[in-house]
PDB file of C-alpha atoms (C1' of nucleotides) in Angstrom:
ATOM      1  CA  MET L   7      28.420  13.444  -8.721  1.00 55.00           C
ATOM      2  CA  LYS L   8      30.590  11.184  -6.502  1.00 60.00           C
ATOM      3  CA  ASN L   9      31.252   8.271  -9.191  1.00 74.00           C
ATOM      4  CA  LYS L  10      33.312   8.333 -12.023  1.00 92.00           C
ATOM      5  CA  ILE L  11      32.768   7.527 -15.589  1.00 97.00           C
ATOM      6  CA  LEU L  12      34.456   4.173 -16.640  1.00 97.00           C
ATOM      7  CA  PRO L  13      37.225   5.654 -18.942  1.00 97.00           C
ATOM      8  CA  ARG L  14      38.029   4.560 -22.443  1.00 98.00           C
ATOM      9  CA  LYS L  15      40.548   2.401 -21.271  1.00 97.00           C
ATOM     10  CA  PHE L  16      38.137  -0.129 -19.199  1.00 98.00           C
ATOM     11  CA  TYR L  17      36.688  -0.882 -22.409  1.00 98.00           C
ATOM     12  CA  GLN L  18      39.841  -1.630 -24.626  1.00 97.00           C
ATOM     13  CA  ARG L  19      40.164  -5.157 -23.367  1.00 97.00           C
ATOM     14  CA  ASP L  20      38.844  -9.052 -23.998  1.00 96.00           C
ATOM     15  CA  THR L  21      35.372  -8.928 -24.203  1.00 97.00           C
ATOM     16  CA  VAL L  22      34.818 -11.424 -21.865  1.00 96.00           C
ATOM     17  CA  THR L  23      36.951  -9.577 -19.034  1.00 96.00           C
ATOM     18  CA  VAL L  24      35.028  -6.373 -19.603  1.00 97.00           C
ATOM     19  CA  ALA L  25      31.522  -8.171 -19.342  1.00 96.00           C
ATOM     20  CA  LYS L  26      32.688  -9.713 -16.129  1.00 96.00           C
ATOM     21  CA  ASP L  27      33.998  -6.061 -14.769  1.00 96.00           C
ATOM     22  CA  LEU L  28      30.649  -4.695 -15.997  1.00 97.00           C
ATOM     23  CA  ILE L  29      29.029  -6.645 -12.976  1.00 95.00           C
ATOM     24  CA  GLY L  30      28.303  -4.234 -10.484  1.00 94.00           C
ATOM     25  CA  LYS L  31      28.704  -1.065 -12.371  1.00 96.00           C
ATOM     26  CA  ILE L  32      26.117   1.470 -12.363  1.00 96.00           C
ATOM     27  CA  LEU L  33      24.279   2.300 -15.732  1.00 97.00           C
ATOM     28  CA  VAL L  34      22.905   6.494 -15.722  1.00 97.00           C
ATOM     29  CA  ARG L  35      20.479   7.523 -18.313  1.00 97.00           C
ATOM     30  CA  ASN L  36      19.890  11.225 -18.561  1.00 96.00           C
ATOM     31  CA  ILE L  37      16.937  12.229 -19.566  1.00 95.00           C
ATOM     32  CA  SER L  38      16.735  15.802 -20.088  1.00 94.00           C
ATOM     33  CA  GLY L  39      18.015  16.365 -16.297  1.00 94.00           C
ATOM     34  CA  LYS L  40      16.190  13.445 -14.870  1.00 96.00           C
ATOM     35  CA  ILE L  41      18.710  11.055 -14.064  1.00 96.00           C
ATOM     36  CA  LEU L  42      17.328   7.425 -14.072  1.00 97.00           C
ATOM     37  CA  SER L  43      20.004   4.543 -12.954  1.00 96.00           C
ATOM     38  CA  GLY L  44      20.435   1.052 -11.996  1.00 96.00           C
ATOM     39  CA  VAL L  45      23.423  -0.981 -10.661  1.00 95.00           C
ATOM     40  CA  ILE L  46      24.115  -3.729 -13.790  1.00 96.00           C
ATOM     41  CA  VAL L  47      23.804  -7.458 -12.080  1.00 95.00           C
ATOM     42  CA  GLU L  48      23.640  -9.242 -15.521  1.00 95.00           C
ATOM     43  CA  THR L  49      26.169  -9.484 -18.796  1.00 96.00           C
ATOM     44  CA  GLU L  50      26.770 -11.121 -21.579  1.00 96.00           C
ATOM     45  CA  ALA L  51      29.939 -11.281 -23.718  1.00 97.00           C
ATOM     46  CA  TYR L  52      29.510 -11.219 -27.542  1.00 96.00           C
ATOM     47  CA  SER L  53      33.359 -11.589 -28.539  1.00 92.00           C
ATOM     48  CA  GLY L  54      33.466 -10.659 -32.417  1.00 84.00           C
ATOM     49  CA  LEU L  55      34.201 -12.715 -35.356  1.00 89.00           C
ATOM     50  CA  GLU L  56      34.928 -15.533 -33.448  1.00 90.00           C
ATOM     51  CA  ASP L  57      31.420 -16.167 -31.734  1.00 94.00           C
ATOM     52  CA  PRO L  58      28.904 -17.673 -33.720  1.00 93.00           C
ATOM     53  CA  ALA L  59      26.293 -16.404 -31.781  1.00 94.00           C
ATOM     54  CA  SER L  60      27.708 -12.771 -32.200  1.00 95.00           C
ATOM     55  CA  HIS L  61      25.815 -10.500 -34.364  1.00 96.00           C
ATOM     56  CA  ALA L  62      29.290  -9.550 -36.006  1.00 96.00           C
ATOM     57  CA  TYR L  63      30.485 -12.987 -36.757  1.00 94.00           C
ATOM     58  CA  ILE L  64      28.264 -12.467 -40.533  1.00 93.00           C
ATOM     59  CA  GLY L  65      30.490  -9.816 -40.905  1.00 94.00           C
ATOM     60  CA  GLU L  66      30.017  -6.066 -41.043  1.00 94.00           C
ATOM     61  CA  THR L  67      26.746  -4.534 -41.492  1.00 94.00           C
ATOM     62  CA  LYS L  68      24.472  -1.575 -41.676  1.00 92.00           C
ATOM     63  CA  ARG L  69      23.178  -2.871 -38.136  1.00 94.00           C
ATOM     64  CA  ASN L  70      26.277  -4.018 -36.628  1.00 95.00           C
ATOM     65  CA  MET L  71      28.578  -1.544 -37.677  1.00 96.00           C
ATOM     66  CA  ALA L  72      29.082  -0.200 -34.252  1.00 96.00           C
ATOM     67  CA  LEU L  73      30.292  -3.203 -32.873  1.00 97.00           C
ATOM     68  CA  PHE L  74      33.199  -2.587 -35.028  1.00 96.00           C
ATOM     69  CA  GLY L  75      33.740   1.001 -34.369  1.00 96.00           C
ATOM     70  CA  PRO L  76      35.084   2.462 -31.487  1.00 97.00           C
ATOM     71  CA  VAL L  77      35.199   1.003 -27.763  1.00 97.00           C
ATOM     72  CA  GLY L  78      32.524   2.171 -25.027  1.00 97.00           C
ATOM     73  CA  HIS L  79      29.871   2.897 -27.503  1.00 98.00           C
ATOM     74  CA  ALA L  80      26.444   1.763 -27.333  1.00 98.00           C
ATOM     75  CA  TYR L  81      25.333  -0.629 -29.738  1.00 98.00           C
ATOM     76  CA  ILE L  82      21.798  -0.747 -29.571  1.00 97.00           C
ATOM     77  CA  TYR L  83      19.327  -3.025 -32.078  1.00 96.00           C
ATOM     78  CA  PHE L  84      15.813  -3.685 -32.213  1.00 95.00           C
ATOM     79  CA  THR L  85      14.930  -7.506 -32.223  1.00 94.00           C
ATOM     80  CA  TYR L  86      11.420  -9.753 -31.960  1.00 94.00           C
ATOM     81  CA  GLY L  87       9.611  -6.921 -33.318  1.00 91.00           C
ATOM     82  CA  ASN L  88       9.269  -5.236 -29.990  1.00 91.00           C
ATOM     83  CA  HIS L  89      12.576  -4.920 -28.191  1.00 94.00           C
ATOM     84  CA  PHE L  90      15.555  -2.870 -28.318  1.00 96.00           C
ATOM     85  CA  CYS L  91      18.597  -4.841 -26.615  1.00 96.00           C
ATOM     86  CA  LEU L  92      21.722  -2.246 -24.919  1.00 97.00           C
ATOM     87  CA  ASN L  93      25.014  -3.417 -25.740  1.00 97.00           C
ATOM     88  CA  VAL L  94      28.652  -1.483 -25.134  1.00 98.00           C
ATOM     89  CA  VAL L  95      31.376  -1.903 -27.473  1.00 98.00           C
ATOM     90  CA  ALA L  96      34.425  -3.821 -25.882  1.00 97.00           C
ATOM     91  CA  LYS L  97      37.122  -5.694 -27.728  1.00 97.00           C
ATOM     92  CA  LYS L  98      41.519  -5.748 -27.553  1.00 96.00           C
ATOM     93  CA  ASN L  99      42.884  -7.391 -30.500  1.00 94.00           C
ATOM     94  CA  VAL L 100      39.852  -8.196 -32.455  1.00 95.00           C
ATOM     95  CA  LYS L 101      37.879  -6.291 -35.129  1.00 95.00           C
ATOM     96  CA  ALA L 102      34.273  -6.611 -33.269  1.00 96.00           C
ATOM     97  CA  GLY L 103      32.905  -7.319 -29.867  1.00 96.00           C
ATOM     98  CA  GLY L 104      30.530  -6.175 -27.218  1.00 97.00           C
ATOM     99  CA  VAL L 105      28.878  -7.120 -23.850  1.00 97.00           C
ATOM    100  CA  LEU L 106      25.250  -7.241 -23.844  1.00 97.00           C
ATOM    101  CA  ILE L 107      23.688  -5.433 -20.659  1.00 97.00           C
ATOM    102  CA  ARG L 108      20.552  -7.984 -19.743  1.00 96.00           C
ATOM    103  CA  ALA L 109      19.823  -6.948 -16.536  1.00 96.00           C
ATOM    104  CA  ILE L 110      19.639  -3.829 -13.488  1.00 96.00           C
ATOM    105  CA  PHE L 111      18.799  -2.957 -10.547  1.00 94.00           C
ATOM    106  CA  PRO L 112      17.107   0.027 -10.188  1.00 95.00           C
ATOM    107  CA  LEU L 113      18.556   3.108  -7.812  1.00 95.00           C
ATOM    108  CA  GLN L 114      17.239   6.250  -9.038  1.00 96.00           C
ATOM    109  CA  GLU L 115      14.128   7.322 -10.192  1.00 96.00           C
ATOM    110  CA  ILE L 116      12.204   4.200  -9.963  1.00 96.00           C
ATOM    111  CA  GLU L 117       8.571   5.572 -10.327  1.00 95.00           C
ATOM    112  CA  GLU L 118       9.657   7.278 -13.235  1.00 96.00           C
ATOM    113  CA  MET L 119      10.709   3.749 -14.604  1.00 96.00           C
ATOM    114  CA  GLN L 120       7.761   2.482 -13.515  1.00 95.00           C
ATOM    115  CA  LYS L 121       5.806   4.650 -15.504  1.00 95.00           C
ATOM    116  CA  ASN L 122       7.628   3.959 -18.745  1.00 95.00           C
ATOM    117  CA  ARG L 123       6.893   0.260 -18.230  1.00 95.00           C
ATOM    118  CA  TYR L 124       3.445   0.518 -17.241  1.00 92.00           C
ATOM    119  CA  ILE L 125       3.955  -1.511 -14.496  1.00 93.00           C
ATOM    120  CA  LYS L 126       4.777  -1.354 -10.849  1.00 92.00           C
ATOM    121  CA  ASN L 127       6.331  -4.839 -10.054  1.00 92.00           C
ATOM    122  CA  LEU L 128       9.347  -4.301  -8.711  1.00 91.00           C
ATOM    123  CA  LYS L 129      10.651  -7.903  -9.922  1.00 91.00           C
ATOM    124  CA  THR L 130      10.027  -7.755 -13.172  1.00 94.00           C
ATOM    125  CA  LEU L 131      10.892  -3.804 -13.943  1.00 96.00           C
ATOM    126  CA  THR L 132      14.626  -4.307 -15.087  1.00 95.00           C
ATOM    127  CA  ASN L 133      15.411  -8.132 -15.428  1.00 95.00           C
ATOM    128  CA  GLY L 134      15.647  -8.307 -18.673  1.00 95.00           C
ATOM    129  CA  PRO L 135      17.167  -6.710 -21.804  1.00 96.00           C
ATOM    130  CA  GLY L 136      14.185  -5.561 -23.188  1.00 96.00           C
ATOM    131  CA  LYS L 137      13.114  -4.382 -19.879  1.00 97.00           C
ATOM    132  CA  ILE L 138      15.808  -1.998 -19.362  1.00 97.00           C
ATOM    133  CA  THR L 139      15.592  -0.246 -22.518  1.00 97.00           C
ATOM    134  CA  GLN L 140      11.943   0.429 -21.826  1.00 96.00           C
ATOM    135  CA  ALA L 141      12.334   1.339 -18.500  1.00 97.00           C
ATOM    136  CA  LEU L 142      14.905   3.794 -19.284  1.00 97.00           C
ATOM    137  CA  LYS L 143      13.484   5.055 -22.804  1.00 96.00           C
ATOM    138  CA  ILE L 144      16.668   3.828 -24.898  1.00 97.00           C
ATOM    139  CA  ASP L 145      15.997   3.255 -28.177  1.00 94.00           C
ATOM    140  CA  LYS L 146      17.863   3.811 -31.606  1.00 94.00           C
ATOM    141  CA  GLU L 147      18.329   7.545 -31.266  1.00 94.00           C
ATOM    142  CA  LEU L 148      21.158   6.469 -28.426  1.00 96.00           C
ATOM    143  CA  TYR L 149      22.517   4.107 -31.166  1.00 97.00           C
ATOM    144  CA  GLY L 150      26.631   4.942 -30.947  1.00 96.00           C
ATOM    145  CA  THR L 151      26.218   7.251 -27.954  1.00 97.00           C
ATOM    146  CA  ASP L 152      29.539   7.692 -26.129  1.00 97.00           C
ATOM    147  CA  LEU L 153      29.144   6.052 -22.795  1.00 97.00           C
ATOM    148  CA  THR L 154      32.370   7.449 -21.603  1.00 97.00           C
ATOM    149  CA  LYS L 155      31.341  10.872 -21.725  1.00 96.00           C
ATOM    150  CA  LYS L 156      28.617  12.771 -19.621  1.00 95.00           C
ATOM    151  CA  GLY L 157      26.061  12.521 -22.177  1.00 95.00           C
ATOM    152  CA  PRO L 158      21.914  10.959 -22.067  1.00 96.00           C
ATOM    153  CA  LEU L 159      23.733   7.723 -21.310  1.00 97.00           C
ATOM    154  CA  TYR L 160      26.858   6.561 -19.580  1.00 97.00           C
ATOM    155  CA  ILE L 161      28.515   3.738 -17.068  1.00 97.00           C
ATOM    156  CA  CYS L 162      30.000   4.708 -13.484  1.00 97.00           C
ATOM    157  CA  ASP L 163      32.730   3.108 -12.050  1.00 95.00           C
ATOM    158  CA  THR L 164      31.954   1.699  -8.174  1.00 91.00           C
ATOM    159  CA  LYS L 165      33.606  -0.235  -5.615  1.00 82.00           C
ATOM    160  CA  LYS L 166      34.714  -3.637  -6.617  1.00 84.00           C
ATOM    161  CA  ILE L 167      32.497  -6.774  -6.858  1.00 89.00           C
ATOM    162  CA  LYS L 168      34.146 -10.033  -5.415  1.00 91.00           C
ATOM    163  CA  GLU L 169      35.080 -12.640  -8.260  1.00 90.00           C
ATOM    164  CA  SER L 170      33.063 -14.848  -5.674  1.00 91.00           C
ATOM    165  CA  GLU L 171      30.123 -12.822  -5.929  1.00 92.00           C
ATOM    166  CA  ILE L 172      30.002 -13.251  -9.874  1.00 94.00           C
ATOM    167  CA  HIS L 173      28.521 -16.276 -11.457  1.00 93.00           C
ATOM    168  CA  ALA L 174      29.312 -17.490 -14.794  1.00 94.00           C
ATOM    169  CA  THR L 175      26.801 -19.313 -16.935  1.00 93.00           C
ATOM    170  CA  PRO L 176      25.961 -20.451 -20.482  1.00 93.00           C
ATOM    171  CA  ARG L 177      24.016 -17.300 -22.754  1.00 94.00           C
ATOM    172  CA  ILE L 178      20.508 -17.037 -22.855  1.00 93.00           C
ATOM    173  CA  GLY L 179      17.996 -16.856 -26.135  1.00 93.00           C
ATOM    174  CA  ILE L 180      20.761 -17.844 -28.391  1.00 93.00           C
ATOM    175  CA  LYS L 181      20.840 -20.773 -31.222  1.00 91.00           C
ATOM    176  CA  LYS L 182      24.463 -21.217 -31.614  1.00 92.00           C
ATOM    177  CA  ALA L 183      27.431 -21.563 -29.405  1.00 92.00           C
ATOM    178  CA  LYS L 184      24.998 -22.089 -26.298  1.00 90.00           C
ATOM    179  CA  ASP L 185      27.893 -23.672 -24.094  1.00 90.00           C
ATOM    180  CA  ASN L 186      30.269 -20.536 -23.552  1.00 93.00           C
ATOM    181  CA  PRO L 187      30.177 -19.542 -20.073  1.00 94.00           C
ATOM    182  CA  TRP L 188      30.017 -16.241 -21.243  1.00 95.00           C
ATOM    183  CA  ARG L 189      27.213 -14.583 -19.217  1.00 95.00           C
ATOM    184  CA  PHE L 190      27.846 -13.205 -15.719  1.00 96.00           C
ATOM    185  CA  VAL L 191      25.157 -12.342 -12.789  1.00 94.00           C
ATOM    186  CA  VAL L 192      25.821 -11.147  -9.291  1.00 93.00           C
ATOM    187  CA  LYS L 193      24.870 -14.441  -6.805  1.00 85.00           C
ATOM    188  CA  LYS L 194      22.202 -11.929  -4.922  1.00 68.00           C
ATOM    189  CA  LEU L 195      21.363  -8.529  -4.383  1.00 50.00           C
ATOM    190  CA  LYS L 196      19.087  -6.955  -2.047  1.00 45.00           C
TER     191      LYS L 196
ATOM    192  C1'  DC K  25       7.092 -21.430  -8.888  1.00 67.01           C
ATOM    193  C1'  DT K  26       7.890 -23.511 -13.623  1.00 67.01           C
ATOM    194  C1'  DC K  27       6.768 -24.054 -18.790  1.00 67.01           C
ATOM    195  C1'  DT K  28       4.554 -23.056 -23.311  1.00 67.01           C
ATOM    196  C1'  DC K  29       3.207 -20.276 -26.980  1.00 67.01           C
ATOM    197  C1'  DG K  30       1.662 -15.960 -29.463  1.00 67.01           C
ATOM    198  C1'  DA K  31       2.921 -11.076 -31.190  1.00 67.01           C
ATOM    199  C1'  DT K  32       5.852  -8.351 -33.532  1.00 67.01           C
ATOM    200  C1'  DG K  33       8.769  -5.266 -36.841  1.00 67.01           C
ATOM    201  C1'  DC K  34      12.910  -5.216 -39.004  1.00 67.01           C
ATOM    202  C1'  DA K  35      17.358  -6.552 -41.185  1.00 67.01           C
ATOM    203  C1'  DC K  36      19.101 -10.315 -43.817  1.00 67.01           C
ATOM    204  C1'  DT K  37      19.010 -13.439 -47.868  1.00 67.01           C
TER     205       DT K  37
ATOM    206  C1'  DG B   8      10.094 -14.816 -46.950  1.00 67.01           C
ATOM    207  C1'  DT B   9      12.817 -16.035 -42.682  1.00 67.01           C
ATOM    208  C1'  DG B  10      14.779 -15.920 -38.128  1.00 67.01           C
ATOM    209  C1'  DC B  11      15.556 -13.325 -34.392  1.00 67.01           C
ATOM    210  C1'  DA B  12      21.040 -12.045 -27.898  1.00 67.01           C
ATOM    211  C1'  DT B  13      12.331 -11.020 -25.916  1.00 67.01           C
ATOM    212  C1'  DC B  14       8.207 -10.372 -23.124  1.00 67.01           C
ATOM    213  C1'  DG B  15       3.965 -11.530 -20.813  1.00 67.01           C
ATOM    214  C1'  DA B  16      -0.293 -13.985 -20.431  1.00 67.01           C
ATOM    215  C1'  DG B  17      -1.622 -18.145 -18.906  1.00 67.01           C
ATOM    216  C1'  DA B  18      -1.409 -23.061 -17.721  1.00 67.01           C
ATOM    217  C1'  DG B  19      -0.278 -26.574 -14.580  1.00 67.01           C
ATOM    218  C1'  DA B  20       2.223 -27.881 -10.301  1.00 67.01           C
TER     219       DA B  20
END
DNA sequence: CTCTCGATGCACT
DNA sequence: GTGCATCGAGAGA
């Protein structure tokens, strides 16, 4: 293993900053020894109690309690009847906050991901939050997983991505606070 | 490529 | 009962 796992400190910063810095990092899923991985190419920041679009906005509930817990852990939720979404808890000086991982670019075990998704089209394999969780077999079993330890799910560091490569846009698929440019994507990666 | 729309099940009120 | 941090298929351009 060349790449280092991102330390807890990485997540102990402003949620929006962490969202931007997570672009280009490697998301790793270990399924009983089989390593599925991909580069994170799209994230969104949901900064806790001040953000009306955040799940944490309404206060702590059974569903979102991970967002109020220690940073560097996974917050996974179920939505629209079919889909899980993966977040990383990240915050500083606020009670709750997290980064939604929206898209990755597959690196290892691509065939396994295709099998999990029952499709072959590479373009649509992992380019959405619900698709990532399906391709990597992420579900509520992994709720609260510590992503700073080598386990079933973690995130590795890589070389830095240039600021100019990252594009900030408004977030997608939400009804409130649509205008905050807290979605980050890599301009192109191919 | 774009847009629209139904499926789907769980948490919350 | 309501609403959702979505996806995929299908129609049109």
